[in-house]
Coordinates of C-alpha atoms and ligand atoms in Angstrom, one line a residue:
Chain A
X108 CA 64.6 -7.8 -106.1
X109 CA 65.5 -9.1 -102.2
X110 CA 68.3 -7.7 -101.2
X111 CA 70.8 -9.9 -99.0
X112 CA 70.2 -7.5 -96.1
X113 CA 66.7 -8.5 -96.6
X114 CA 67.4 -12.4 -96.6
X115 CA 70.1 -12.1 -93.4
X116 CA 66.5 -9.7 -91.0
X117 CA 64.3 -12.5 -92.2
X118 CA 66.5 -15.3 -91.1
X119 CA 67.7 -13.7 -87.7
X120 CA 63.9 -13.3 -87.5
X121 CA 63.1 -16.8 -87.8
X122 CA 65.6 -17.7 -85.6
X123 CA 64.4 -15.4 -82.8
X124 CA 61.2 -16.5 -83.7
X125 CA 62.2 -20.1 -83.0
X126 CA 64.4 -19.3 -80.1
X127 CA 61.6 -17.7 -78.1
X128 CA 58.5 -20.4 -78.9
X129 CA 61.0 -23.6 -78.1
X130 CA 62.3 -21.8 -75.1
X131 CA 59.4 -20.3 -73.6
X132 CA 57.7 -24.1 -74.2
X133 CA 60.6 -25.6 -72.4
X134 CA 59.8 -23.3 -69.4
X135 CA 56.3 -23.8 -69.4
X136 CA 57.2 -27.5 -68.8
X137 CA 58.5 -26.2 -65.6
X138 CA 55.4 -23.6 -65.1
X139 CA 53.2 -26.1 -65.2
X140 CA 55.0 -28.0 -62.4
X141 CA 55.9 -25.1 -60.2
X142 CA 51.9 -23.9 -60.7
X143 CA 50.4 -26.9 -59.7
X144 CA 52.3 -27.5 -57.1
X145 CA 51.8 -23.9 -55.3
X146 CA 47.7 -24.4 -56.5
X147 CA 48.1 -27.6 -54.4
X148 CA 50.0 -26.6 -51.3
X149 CA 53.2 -27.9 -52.4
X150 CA 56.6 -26.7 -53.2
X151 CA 56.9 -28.5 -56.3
X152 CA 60.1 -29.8 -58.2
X153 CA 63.0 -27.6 -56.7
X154 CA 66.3 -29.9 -56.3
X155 CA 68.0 -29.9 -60.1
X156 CA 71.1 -27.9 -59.5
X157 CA 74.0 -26.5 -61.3
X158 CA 76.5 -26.3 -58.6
X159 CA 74.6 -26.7 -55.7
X160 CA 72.6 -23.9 -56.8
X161 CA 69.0 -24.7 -57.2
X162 CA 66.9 -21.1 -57.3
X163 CA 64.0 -22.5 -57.2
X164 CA 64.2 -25.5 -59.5
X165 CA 64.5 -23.4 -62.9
X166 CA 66.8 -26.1 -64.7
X167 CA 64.8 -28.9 -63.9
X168 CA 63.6 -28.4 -67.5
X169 CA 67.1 -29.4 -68.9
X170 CA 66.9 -32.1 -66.1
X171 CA 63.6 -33.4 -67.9
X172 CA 65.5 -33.1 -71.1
X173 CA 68.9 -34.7 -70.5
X174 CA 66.9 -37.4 -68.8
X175 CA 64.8 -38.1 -72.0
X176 CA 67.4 -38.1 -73.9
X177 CA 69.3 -40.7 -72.5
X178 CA 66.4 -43.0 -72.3
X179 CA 66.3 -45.6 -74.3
X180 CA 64.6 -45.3 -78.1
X181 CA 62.1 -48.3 -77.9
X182 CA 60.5 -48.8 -81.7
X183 CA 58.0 -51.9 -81.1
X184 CA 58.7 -55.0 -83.1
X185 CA 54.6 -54.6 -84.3
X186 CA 55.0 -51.5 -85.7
X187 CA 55.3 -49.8 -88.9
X188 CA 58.9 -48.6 -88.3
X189 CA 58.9 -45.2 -90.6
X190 CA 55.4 -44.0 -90.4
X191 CA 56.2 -44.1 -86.2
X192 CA 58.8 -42.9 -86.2
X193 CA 57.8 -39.8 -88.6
X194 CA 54.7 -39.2 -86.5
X195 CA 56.1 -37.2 -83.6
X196 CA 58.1 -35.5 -86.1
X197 CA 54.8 -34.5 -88.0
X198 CA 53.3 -33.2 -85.0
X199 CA 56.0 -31.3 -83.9
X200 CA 56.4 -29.3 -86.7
X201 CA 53.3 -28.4 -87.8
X202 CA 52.9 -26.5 -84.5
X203 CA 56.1 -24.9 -84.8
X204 CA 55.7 -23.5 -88.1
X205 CA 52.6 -21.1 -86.8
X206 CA 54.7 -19.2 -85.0
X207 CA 55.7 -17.5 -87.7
X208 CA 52.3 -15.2 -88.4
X209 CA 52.1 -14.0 -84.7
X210 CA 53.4 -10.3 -84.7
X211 CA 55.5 -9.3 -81.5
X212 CA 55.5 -6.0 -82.0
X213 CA 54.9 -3.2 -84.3
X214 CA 57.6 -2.1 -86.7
X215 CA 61.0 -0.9 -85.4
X216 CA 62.6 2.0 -87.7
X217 CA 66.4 1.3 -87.8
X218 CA 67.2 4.3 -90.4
X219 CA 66.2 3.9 -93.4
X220 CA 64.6 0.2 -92.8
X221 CA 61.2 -0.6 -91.0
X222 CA 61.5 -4.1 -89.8
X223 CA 57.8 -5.9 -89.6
X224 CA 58.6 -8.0 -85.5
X225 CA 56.6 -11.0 -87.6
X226 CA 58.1 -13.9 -89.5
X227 CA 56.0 -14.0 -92.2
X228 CA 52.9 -11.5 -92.6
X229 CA 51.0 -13.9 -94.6
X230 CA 47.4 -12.7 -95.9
X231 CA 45.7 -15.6 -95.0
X232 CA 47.5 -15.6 -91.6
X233 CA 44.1 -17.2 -89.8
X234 CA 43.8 -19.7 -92.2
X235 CA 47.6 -20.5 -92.2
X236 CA 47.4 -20.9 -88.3
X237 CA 44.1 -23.1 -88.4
X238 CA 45.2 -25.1 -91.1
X239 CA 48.6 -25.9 -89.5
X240 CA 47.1 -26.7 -86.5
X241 CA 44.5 -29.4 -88.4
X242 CA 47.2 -30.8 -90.5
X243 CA 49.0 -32.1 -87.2
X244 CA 46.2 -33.7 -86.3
X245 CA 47.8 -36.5 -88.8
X246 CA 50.6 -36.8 -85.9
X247 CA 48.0 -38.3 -83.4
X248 CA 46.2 -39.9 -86.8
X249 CA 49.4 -41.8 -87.9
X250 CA 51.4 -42.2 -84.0
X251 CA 47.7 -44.1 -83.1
X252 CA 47.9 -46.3 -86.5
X253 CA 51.3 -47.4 -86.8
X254 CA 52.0 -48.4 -83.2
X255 CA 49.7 -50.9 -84.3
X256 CA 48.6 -51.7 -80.8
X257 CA 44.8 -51.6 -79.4
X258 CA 45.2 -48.7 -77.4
X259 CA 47.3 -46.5 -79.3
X260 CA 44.9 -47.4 -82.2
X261 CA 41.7 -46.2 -79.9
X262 CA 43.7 -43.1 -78.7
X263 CA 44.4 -42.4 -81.9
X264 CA 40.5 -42.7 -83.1
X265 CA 39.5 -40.9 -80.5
X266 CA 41.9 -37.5 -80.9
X267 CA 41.1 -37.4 -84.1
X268 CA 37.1 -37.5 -83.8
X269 CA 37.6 -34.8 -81.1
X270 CA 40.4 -32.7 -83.2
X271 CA 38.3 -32.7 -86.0
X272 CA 35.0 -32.0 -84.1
X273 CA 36.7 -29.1 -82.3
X274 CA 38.2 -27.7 -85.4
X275 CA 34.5 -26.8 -86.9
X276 CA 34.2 -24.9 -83.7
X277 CA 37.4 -23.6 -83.6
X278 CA 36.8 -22.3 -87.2
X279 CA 33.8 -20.4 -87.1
X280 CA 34.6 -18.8 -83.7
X281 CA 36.7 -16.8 -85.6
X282 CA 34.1 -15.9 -88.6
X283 CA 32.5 -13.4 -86.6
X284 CA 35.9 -11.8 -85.6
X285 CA 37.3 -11.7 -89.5
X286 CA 33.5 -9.9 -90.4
X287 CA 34.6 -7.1 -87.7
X288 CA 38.1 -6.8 -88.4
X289 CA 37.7 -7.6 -92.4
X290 CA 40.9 -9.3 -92.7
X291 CA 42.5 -12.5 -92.8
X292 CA 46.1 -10.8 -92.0
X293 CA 47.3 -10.8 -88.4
X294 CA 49.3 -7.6 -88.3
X295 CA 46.2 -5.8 -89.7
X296 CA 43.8 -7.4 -86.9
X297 CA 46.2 -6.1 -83.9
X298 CA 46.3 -2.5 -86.2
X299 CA 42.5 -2.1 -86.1
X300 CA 42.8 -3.3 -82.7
X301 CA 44.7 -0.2 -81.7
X302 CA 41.7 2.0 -82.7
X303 CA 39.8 3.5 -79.4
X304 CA 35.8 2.5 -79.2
X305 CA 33.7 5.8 -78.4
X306 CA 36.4 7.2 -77.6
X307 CA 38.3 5.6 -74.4
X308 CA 37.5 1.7 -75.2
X309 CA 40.0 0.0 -76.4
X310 CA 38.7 -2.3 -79.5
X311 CA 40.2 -5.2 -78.8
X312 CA 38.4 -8.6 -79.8
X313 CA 36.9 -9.1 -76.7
X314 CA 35.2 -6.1 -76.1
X315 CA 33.7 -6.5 -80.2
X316 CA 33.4 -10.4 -79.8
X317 CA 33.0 -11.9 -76.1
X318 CA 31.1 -14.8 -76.8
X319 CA 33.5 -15.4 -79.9
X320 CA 36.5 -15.3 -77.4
X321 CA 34.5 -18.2 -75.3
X322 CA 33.7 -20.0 -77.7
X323 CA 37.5 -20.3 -79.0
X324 CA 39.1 -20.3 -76.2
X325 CA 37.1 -23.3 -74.7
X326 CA 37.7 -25.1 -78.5
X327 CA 41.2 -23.9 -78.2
X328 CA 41.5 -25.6 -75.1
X329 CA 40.0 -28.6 -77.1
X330 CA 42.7 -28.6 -79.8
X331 CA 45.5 -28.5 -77.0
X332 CA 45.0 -32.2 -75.7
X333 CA 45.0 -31.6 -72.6
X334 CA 42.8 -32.6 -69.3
X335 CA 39.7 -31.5 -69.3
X336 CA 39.8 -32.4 -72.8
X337 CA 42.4 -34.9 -72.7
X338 CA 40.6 -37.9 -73.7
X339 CA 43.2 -38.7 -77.1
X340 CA 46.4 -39.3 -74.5
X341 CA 44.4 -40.3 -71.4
X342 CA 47.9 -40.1 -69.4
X343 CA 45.8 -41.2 -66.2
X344 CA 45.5 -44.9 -67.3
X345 CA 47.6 -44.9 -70.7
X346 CA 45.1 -45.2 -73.3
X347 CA 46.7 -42.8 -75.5
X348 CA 48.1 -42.2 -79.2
X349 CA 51.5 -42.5 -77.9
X350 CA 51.8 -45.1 -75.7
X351 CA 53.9 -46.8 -77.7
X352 CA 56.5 -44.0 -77.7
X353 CA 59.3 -43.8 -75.5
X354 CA 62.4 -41.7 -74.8
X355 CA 63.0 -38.4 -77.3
X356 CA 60.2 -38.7 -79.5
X357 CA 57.6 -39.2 -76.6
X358 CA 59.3 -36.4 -75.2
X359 CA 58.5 -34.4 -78.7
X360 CA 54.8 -35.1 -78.2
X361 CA 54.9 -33.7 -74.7
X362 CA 56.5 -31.0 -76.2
X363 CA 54.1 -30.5 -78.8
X364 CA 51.6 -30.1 -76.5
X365 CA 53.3 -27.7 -74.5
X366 CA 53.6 -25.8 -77.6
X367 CA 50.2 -25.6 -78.1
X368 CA 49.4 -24.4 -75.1
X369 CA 51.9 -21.5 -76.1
X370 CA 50.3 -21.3 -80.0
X371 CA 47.1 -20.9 -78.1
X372 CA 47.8 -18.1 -75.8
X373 CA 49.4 -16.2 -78.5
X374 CA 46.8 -16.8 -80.7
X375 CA 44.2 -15.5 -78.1
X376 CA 46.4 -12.6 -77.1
X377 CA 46.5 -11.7 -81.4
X378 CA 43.0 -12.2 -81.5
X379 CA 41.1 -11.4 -79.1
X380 CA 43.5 -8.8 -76.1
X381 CA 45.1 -6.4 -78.8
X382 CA 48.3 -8.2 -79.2
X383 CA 50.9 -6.3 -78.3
X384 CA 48.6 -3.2 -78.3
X385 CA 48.7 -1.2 -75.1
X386 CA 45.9 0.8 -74.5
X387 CA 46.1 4.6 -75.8
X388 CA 49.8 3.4 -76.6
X389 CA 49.8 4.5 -80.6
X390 CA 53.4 4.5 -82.5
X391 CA 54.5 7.7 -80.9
X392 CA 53.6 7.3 -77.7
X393 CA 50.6 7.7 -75.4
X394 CA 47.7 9.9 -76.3
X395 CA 45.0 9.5 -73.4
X396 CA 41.9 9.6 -74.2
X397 CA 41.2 12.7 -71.0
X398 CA 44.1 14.7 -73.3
X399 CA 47.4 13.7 -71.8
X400 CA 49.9 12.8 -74.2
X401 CA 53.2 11.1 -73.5
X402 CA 55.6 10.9 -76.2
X403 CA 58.4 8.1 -76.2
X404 CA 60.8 7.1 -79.1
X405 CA 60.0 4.6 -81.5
X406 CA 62.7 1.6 -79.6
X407 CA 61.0 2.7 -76.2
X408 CA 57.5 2.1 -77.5
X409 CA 58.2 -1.6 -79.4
X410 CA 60.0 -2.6 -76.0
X411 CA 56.7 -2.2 -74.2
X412 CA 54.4 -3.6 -77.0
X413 CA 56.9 -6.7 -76.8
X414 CA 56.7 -6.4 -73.0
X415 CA 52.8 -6.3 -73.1
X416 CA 52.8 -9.3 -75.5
X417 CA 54.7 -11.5 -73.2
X418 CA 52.6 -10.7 -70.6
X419 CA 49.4 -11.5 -72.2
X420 CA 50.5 -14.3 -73.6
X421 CA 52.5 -15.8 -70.2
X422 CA 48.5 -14.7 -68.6
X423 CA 46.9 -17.3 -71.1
X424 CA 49.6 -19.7 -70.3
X425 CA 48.8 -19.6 -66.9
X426 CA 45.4 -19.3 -67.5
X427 CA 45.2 -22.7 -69.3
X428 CA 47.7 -24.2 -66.4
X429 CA 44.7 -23.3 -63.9
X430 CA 42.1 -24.9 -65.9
X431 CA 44.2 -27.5 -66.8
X432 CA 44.9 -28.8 -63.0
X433 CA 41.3 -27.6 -61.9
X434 CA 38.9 -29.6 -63.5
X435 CA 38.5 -33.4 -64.0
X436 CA 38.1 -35.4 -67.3
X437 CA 35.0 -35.2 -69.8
X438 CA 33.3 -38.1 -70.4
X439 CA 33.8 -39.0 -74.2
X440 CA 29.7 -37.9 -74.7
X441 CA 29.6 -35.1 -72.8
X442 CA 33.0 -34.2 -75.0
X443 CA 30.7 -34.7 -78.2
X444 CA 28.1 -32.9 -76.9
X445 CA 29.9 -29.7 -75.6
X446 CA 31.6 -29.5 -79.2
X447 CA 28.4 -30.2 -81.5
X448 CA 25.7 -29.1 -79.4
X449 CA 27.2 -26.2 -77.6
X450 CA 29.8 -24.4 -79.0
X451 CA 28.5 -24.9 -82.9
X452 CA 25.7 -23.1 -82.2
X453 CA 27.1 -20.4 -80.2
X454 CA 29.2 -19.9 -83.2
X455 CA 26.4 -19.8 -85.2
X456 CA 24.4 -17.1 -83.4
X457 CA 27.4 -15.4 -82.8
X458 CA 27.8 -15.1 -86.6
X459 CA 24.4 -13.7 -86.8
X460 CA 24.5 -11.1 -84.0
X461 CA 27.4 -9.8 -85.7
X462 CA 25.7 -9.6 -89.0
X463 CA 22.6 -8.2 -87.6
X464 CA 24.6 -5.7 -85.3
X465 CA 27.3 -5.0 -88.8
X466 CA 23.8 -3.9 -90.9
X467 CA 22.6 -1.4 -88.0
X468 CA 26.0 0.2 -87.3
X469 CA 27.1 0.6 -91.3
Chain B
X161 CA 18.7 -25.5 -68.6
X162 CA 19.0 -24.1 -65.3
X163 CA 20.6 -27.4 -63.9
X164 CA 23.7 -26.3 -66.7
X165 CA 23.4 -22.7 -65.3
X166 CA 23.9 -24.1 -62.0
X167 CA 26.9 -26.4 -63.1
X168 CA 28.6 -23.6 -64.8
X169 CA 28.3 -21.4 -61.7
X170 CA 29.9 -24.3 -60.0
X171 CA 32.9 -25.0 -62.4
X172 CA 33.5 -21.1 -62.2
X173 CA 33.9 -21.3 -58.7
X174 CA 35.9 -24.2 -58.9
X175 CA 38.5 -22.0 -60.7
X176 CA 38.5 -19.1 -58.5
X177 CA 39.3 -21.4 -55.4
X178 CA 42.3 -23.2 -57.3
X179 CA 43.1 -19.6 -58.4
X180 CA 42.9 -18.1 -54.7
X181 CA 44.9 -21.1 -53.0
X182 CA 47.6 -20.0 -56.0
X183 CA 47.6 -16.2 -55.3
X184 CA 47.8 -16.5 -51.3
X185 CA 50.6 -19.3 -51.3
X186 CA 52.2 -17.2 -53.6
X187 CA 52.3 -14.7 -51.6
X188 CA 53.4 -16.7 -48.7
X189 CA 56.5 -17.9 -50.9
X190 CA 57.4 -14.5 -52.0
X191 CA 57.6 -13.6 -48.5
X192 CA 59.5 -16.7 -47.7
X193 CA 61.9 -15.9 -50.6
X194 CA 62.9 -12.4 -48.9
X195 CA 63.3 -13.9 -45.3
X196 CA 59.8 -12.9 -43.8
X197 CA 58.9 -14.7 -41.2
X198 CA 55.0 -15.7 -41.0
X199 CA 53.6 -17.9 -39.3
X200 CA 51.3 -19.6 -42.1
X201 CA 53.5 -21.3 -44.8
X202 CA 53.3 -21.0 -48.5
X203 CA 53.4 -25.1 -48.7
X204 CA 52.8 -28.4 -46.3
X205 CA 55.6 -30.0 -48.1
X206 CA 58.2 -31.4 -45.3
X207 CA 61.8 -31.5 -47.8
X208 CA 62.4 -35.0 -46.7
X209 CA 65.8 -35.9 -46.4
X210 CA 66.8 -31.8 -45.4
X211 CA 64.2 -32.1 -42.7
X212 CA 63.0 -35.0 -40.6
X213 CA 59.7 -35.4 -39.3
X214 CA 60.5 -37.8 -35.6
X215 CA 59.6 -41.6 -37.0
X216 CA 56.0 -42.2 -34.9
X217 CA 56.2 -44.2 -32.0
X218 CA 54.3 -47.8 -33.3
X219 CA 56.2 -47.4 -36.5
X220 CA 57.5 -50.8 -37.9
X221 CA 61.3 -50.3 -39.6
X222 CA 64.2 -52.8 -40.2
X223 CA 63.7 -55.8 -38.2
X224 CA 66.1 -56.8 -35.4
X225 CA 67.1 -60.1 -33.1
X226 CA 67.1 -59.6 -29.6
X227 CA 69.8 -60.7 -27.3
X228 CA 70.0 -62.8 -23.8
X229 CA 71.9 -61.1 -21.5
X230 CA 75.1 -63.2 -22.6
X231 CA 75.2 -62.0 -26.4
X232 CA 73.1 -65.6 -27.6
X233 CA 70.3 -65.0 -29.7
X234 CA 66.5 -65.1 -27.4
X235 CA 65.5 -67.0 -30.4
X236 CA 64.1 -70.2 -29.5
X237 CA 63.2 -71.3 -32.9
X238 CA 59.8 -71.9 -32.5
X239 CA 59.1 -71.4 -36.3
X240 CA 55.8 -69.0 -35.5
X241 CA 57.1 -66.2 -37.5
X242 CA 57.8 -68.5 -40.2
X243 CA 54.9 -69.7 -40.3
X244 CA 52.7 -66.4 -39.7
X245 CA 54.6 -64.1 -42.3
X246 CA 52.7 -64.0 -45.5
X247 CA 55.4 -63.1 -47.7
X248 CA 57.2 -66.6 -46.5
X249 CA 60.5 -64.6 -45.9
X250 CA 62.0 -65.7 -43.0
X251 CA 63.8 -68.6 -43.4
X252 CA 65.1 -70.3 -39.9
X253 CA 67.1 -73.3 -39.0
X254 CA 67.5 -74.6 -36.1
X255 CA 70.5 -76.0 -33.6
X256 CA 70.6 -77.8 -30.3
X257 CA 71.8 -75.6 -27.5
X258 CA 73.9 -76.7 -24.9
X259 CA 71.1 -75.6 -22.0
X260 CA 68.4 -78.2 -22.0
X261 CA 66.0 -75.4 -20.8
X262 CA 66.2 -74.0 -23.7
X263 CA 66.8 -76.6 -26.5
X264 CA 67.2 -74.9 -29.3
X265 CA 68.6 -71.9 -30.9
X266 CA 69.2 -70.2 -34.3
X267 CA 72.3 -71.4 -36.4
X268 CA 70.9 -69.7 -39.3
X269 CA 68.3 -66.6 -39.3
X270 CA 67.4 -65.4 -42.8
X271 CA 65.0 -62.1 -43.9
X272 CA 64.8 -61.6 -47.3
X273 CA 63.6 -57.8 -47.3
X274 CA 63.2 -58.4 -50.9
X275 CA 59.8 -59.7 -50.6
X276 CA 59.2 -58.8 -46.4
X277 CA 56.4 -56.4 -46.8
X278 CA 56.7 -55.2 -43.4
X279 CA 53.8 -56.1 -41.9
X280 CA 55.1 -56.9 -38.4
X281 CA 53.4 -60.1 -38.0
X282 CA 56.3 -61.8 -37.0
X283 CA 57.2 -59.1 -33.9
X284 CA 53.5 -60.2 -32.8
X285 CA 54.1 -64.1 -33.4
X286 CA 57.0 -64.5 -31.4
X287 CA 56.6 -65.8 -28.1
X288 CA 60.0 -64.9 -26.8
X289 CA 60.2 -61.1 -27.8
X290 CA 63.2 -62.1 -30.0
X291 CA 62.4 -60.0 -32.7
X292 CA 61.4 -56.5 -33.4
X293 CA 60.9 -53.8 -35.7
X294 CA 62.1 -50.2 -33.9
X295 CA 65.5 -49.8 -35.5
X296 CA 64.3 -46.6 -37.1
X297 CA 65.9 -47.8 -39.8
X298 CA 63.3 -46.7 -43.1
X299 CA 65.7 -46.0 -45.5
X300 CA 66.4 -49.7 -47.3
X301 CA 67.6 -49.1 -50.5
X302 CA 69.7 -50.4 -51.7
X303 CA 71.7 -51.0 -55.2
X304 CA 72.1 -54.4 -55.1
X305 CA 69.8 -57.2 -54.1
X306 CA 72.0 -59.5 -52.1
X307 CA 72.3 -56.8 -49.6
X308 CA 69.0 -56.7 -48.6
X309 CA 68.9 -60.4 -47.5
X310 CA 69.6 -60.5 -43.7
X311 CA 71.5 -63.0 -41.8
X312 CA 71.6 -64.1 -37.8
X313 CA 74.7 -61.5 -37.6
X314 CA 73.0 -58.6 -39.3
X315 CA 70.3 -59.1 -37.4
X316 CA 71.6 -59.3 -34.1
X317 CA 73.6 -56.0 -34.7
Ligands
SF4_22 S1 57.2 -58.1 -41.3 FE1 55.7 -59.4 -42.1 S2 56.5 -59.9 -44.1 FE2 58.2 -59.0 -43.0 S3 59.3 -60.8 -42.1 FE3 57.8 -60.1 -40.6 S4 56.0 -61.3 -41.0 FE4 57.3 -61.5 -42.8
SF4_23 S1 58.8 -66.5 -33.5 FE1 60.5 -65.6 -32.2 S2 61.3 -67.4 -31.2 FE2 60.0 -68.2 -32.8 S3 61.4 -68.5 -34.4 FE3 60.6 -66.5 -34.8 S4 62.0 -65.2 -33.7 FE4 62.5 -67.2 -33.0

């Protein structure tokens, strides 16, 4: 029996949910500008003002977004009219639906009720996320096939030999951290992720699984589009899946990507940095591990875990913002190679250490 | 297999360097943001139209007809800057003048800065030092096309 209270938490839930992912996107739009530009010596994009106030250029965002949406909506006369225009839309959302498994915090006790901060604490959460993230692979798939022009169509080929390359990868980076942690649930992962390694370590995935957390965070990378693996959009000389998009829904693949980047650094905070754990920080407060204990209330301690979780997550953000205006281009081979003849094995003996180092310790 | 060792060392460093630059200009921006003065600055940006950088000394701007010492154009309408500019934008025609030393003189003097691609050819053409580029003037845009076609009276100022 679901009580309407019940229905009202869930849907303020998805709605904060929603709220933070498309808003924290929209500002890494503006990160990624401002990060750049200080990485480069420059000031970077500081004149869109409200007022004649500019604080350092934090509403150029809305700029960028009033400005795509009056531009003008051009559908090619070539194309295949729905399937185009459905493809951003495809993309989009498939991102934007994983948000929903990533847990913010643990649970807040409002009286009687203990509110999970997740949307949906799906069993299968990793497979959820994965799968998501394959399906919008059909975005690139379809926006490459019915612009029906040469160089959406090779953009399109080529982000999808790469997507599903990297997803292989991707996939079995994670086997390794499901056999430690056995579960599929995220909430559960960042629970055993609170436990304490011989005492004083935390266990967090990358102290149990470091050359898992490579290995997905360099696939991750991968799945995100962008430069050095940025071969599908090629913004640099336009041979992308979406060069036949213009105006809002060109702006939605941008967006998507943007998204990813976000999907990706929560993903590797869940994973692999404790999620919102904070080290010796248990529900009650902190229990060191040289016998110091610090006890805070139950709101006190999810603030921090939420606090902690932004932070990790806006460190992968800027993480992947570095790398991202570091390094140049792969060469469609070497992209091949790094994704079949690297990481796939490194996956593989990753598996195995695991196993072998599982059948000693149990 | 050491080669890729050596590779990966460098991408590594690669990625600290881009990370230091971010760090220390950082820093110098925070420091700007409180009203710190240093001497080293977070950026090299110059905020263009806020702040001028002095236009260099051999610079080549808007162009400009010189005058004889009685207003009239120095032009003698030799047709060498027509001829020499590459972009074909001058457009002159010529009028007798009432001094038979000098013959001729401008009744019409076009630039079409539409297509001038302000090479400055036609300030080294000209025999007469009639015409030259050192208005300062960089700033040409405009919002409508017509306006950046030039005639005698423009150009003479
Ligand atoms: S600057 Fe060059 S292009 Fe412009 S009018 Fe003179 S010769 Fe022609
Ligand atoms: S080269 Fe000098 S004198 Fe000759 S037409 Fe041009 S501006 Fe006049």
């Amino acid at each position: 029996m679901i009580e309407p209270i019940d229905i009202l938490i869930s849907f303020i839930k998805v709605i904060m949910a929603m709220m933070w992912f498309l808003i924290l996107a929209l500002y890494l739009t503006w990160l990624e500008r401002k990060e750049s530009a200080v990485m480069q010596d420059r000031v970077g994009a500081n004149r869109a003002n409200i007022f004649g106030f500019r604080i350092i250029g934090i509403f150029q965002p809305f700029a960028d977004a009033i400005k795509m949406f009056f531009k003008e909506d051009f559908t090619p006369k070539f194309s295949h009219k729905f399937l185009h225009n459905l493809a951003p839309f495809l993309s989009f959302y498939f991102v934007l639906v994983t948000i929903a498994t990533i847990p913010f915090a643990g649970d807040i006790k409002i009286g009687e009720k203990v509110i999970k901060l997740q949307v949906l604490d799906l069993n299968i959460g990793i497979l959820f996320v994965l799968a998501m993230l394959s399906l919008s692979v059909y975005g690139v798939l379809l926006s490459g096939w019915a612009s029906n022009s040469r160089w959406t169509l090779l953009g399109g080929l080529r982000g999808a030999a790469q997507l599903v390359s990297y997803e292989v990868a991707l996939g079995l980076s994670l086997v390794g951290l499901v056999m430690v942690y056995p579960s599929l649930k995220f909430s559960a992962i960042v629970e055993s992720q609170g436990a304490l390694l011989f005492g004083f370590l935390p266990k967090w995935g990358i102290v149990l699984q470091p050359l898992g957390f490579i290995v997905f965070f360099l696939a991750a990378m991968a799945e995100s589009e962008r430069v050095p693996f940025d071969l599908p959009e090629a913004e640099s000389e336009i041979v992308g899946y979406f060069t036949e998009y213009s105006g809002l829904k060109w702006g939605l693949y941008m967006f998507t990507d943007f998204m990813k980047v976000l999907i990706i650094a929560c993903l590797l905070t869940t994973l692999f940095f404790g999620g919102y754990q904070v080290p010796w920080l248990a529900a009650d407060g902190f229990h060191f591990p040289w016998g110091g204990e610090w006890l805070m209330s139950n709101g006190l301690v999810v603030a921090l875990q939420v606090l902690i979780f932004n932070l990790k997550v806006f460190f992968f953000c800027w993480l992947q913002i570095l790398i991202r205006w570091t390094y140049p281009r792969f060469r469609y081979d070497q992209l091949m190679d790094f994704g079949w003849k690297l990481l796939i094995p490194l996956c593989l003996i990753n598996i195995a250490i695991t196993g072998i180092v599982m059948s000693f310790i149990k | 297999m050491i080669k890729q060792i050596g590779f990966f060392i460098e991408i590594v460093k690669g990625s600290i360097i881009t990370a230091r630059h971010f760090w220390v200009n950082l820093f110098f921006h925070i420091l700007k943001l409180f009203h710190i003065k240093t001497k080293r600055k977070g950026a090299a940006t110059i905020q263009y139209p806020d702040v001028r950088q002095p236009i260099a000394y051999r610079h080549r701007s808007m162009h400009r007809l010189m005058k004889h010492k009685d207003g009239t154009p120095r032009c003698v309408v030799c047709m060498l800057c027509v001829t020499v500019c590459p972009s074909e934008c001058i457009y002159v025609e010529a009028a007798e003048d009432p001094d038979p030393e000098i013959q001729k003189y401008p009744s019409q003097f076009i630039i079409d800065l539409t297509r001038c691609c302000f090479c400055g050819f036609c300030v080294e053409a000209c025999p007469e030092d009639a015409i030259r580029m050192d208005t300062d003037e960089i700033e040409l845009a405009r919002y409508d096309k017509e306006e950046l076609v030039f005639d005698l009276d423009k150009l003479l100022g």
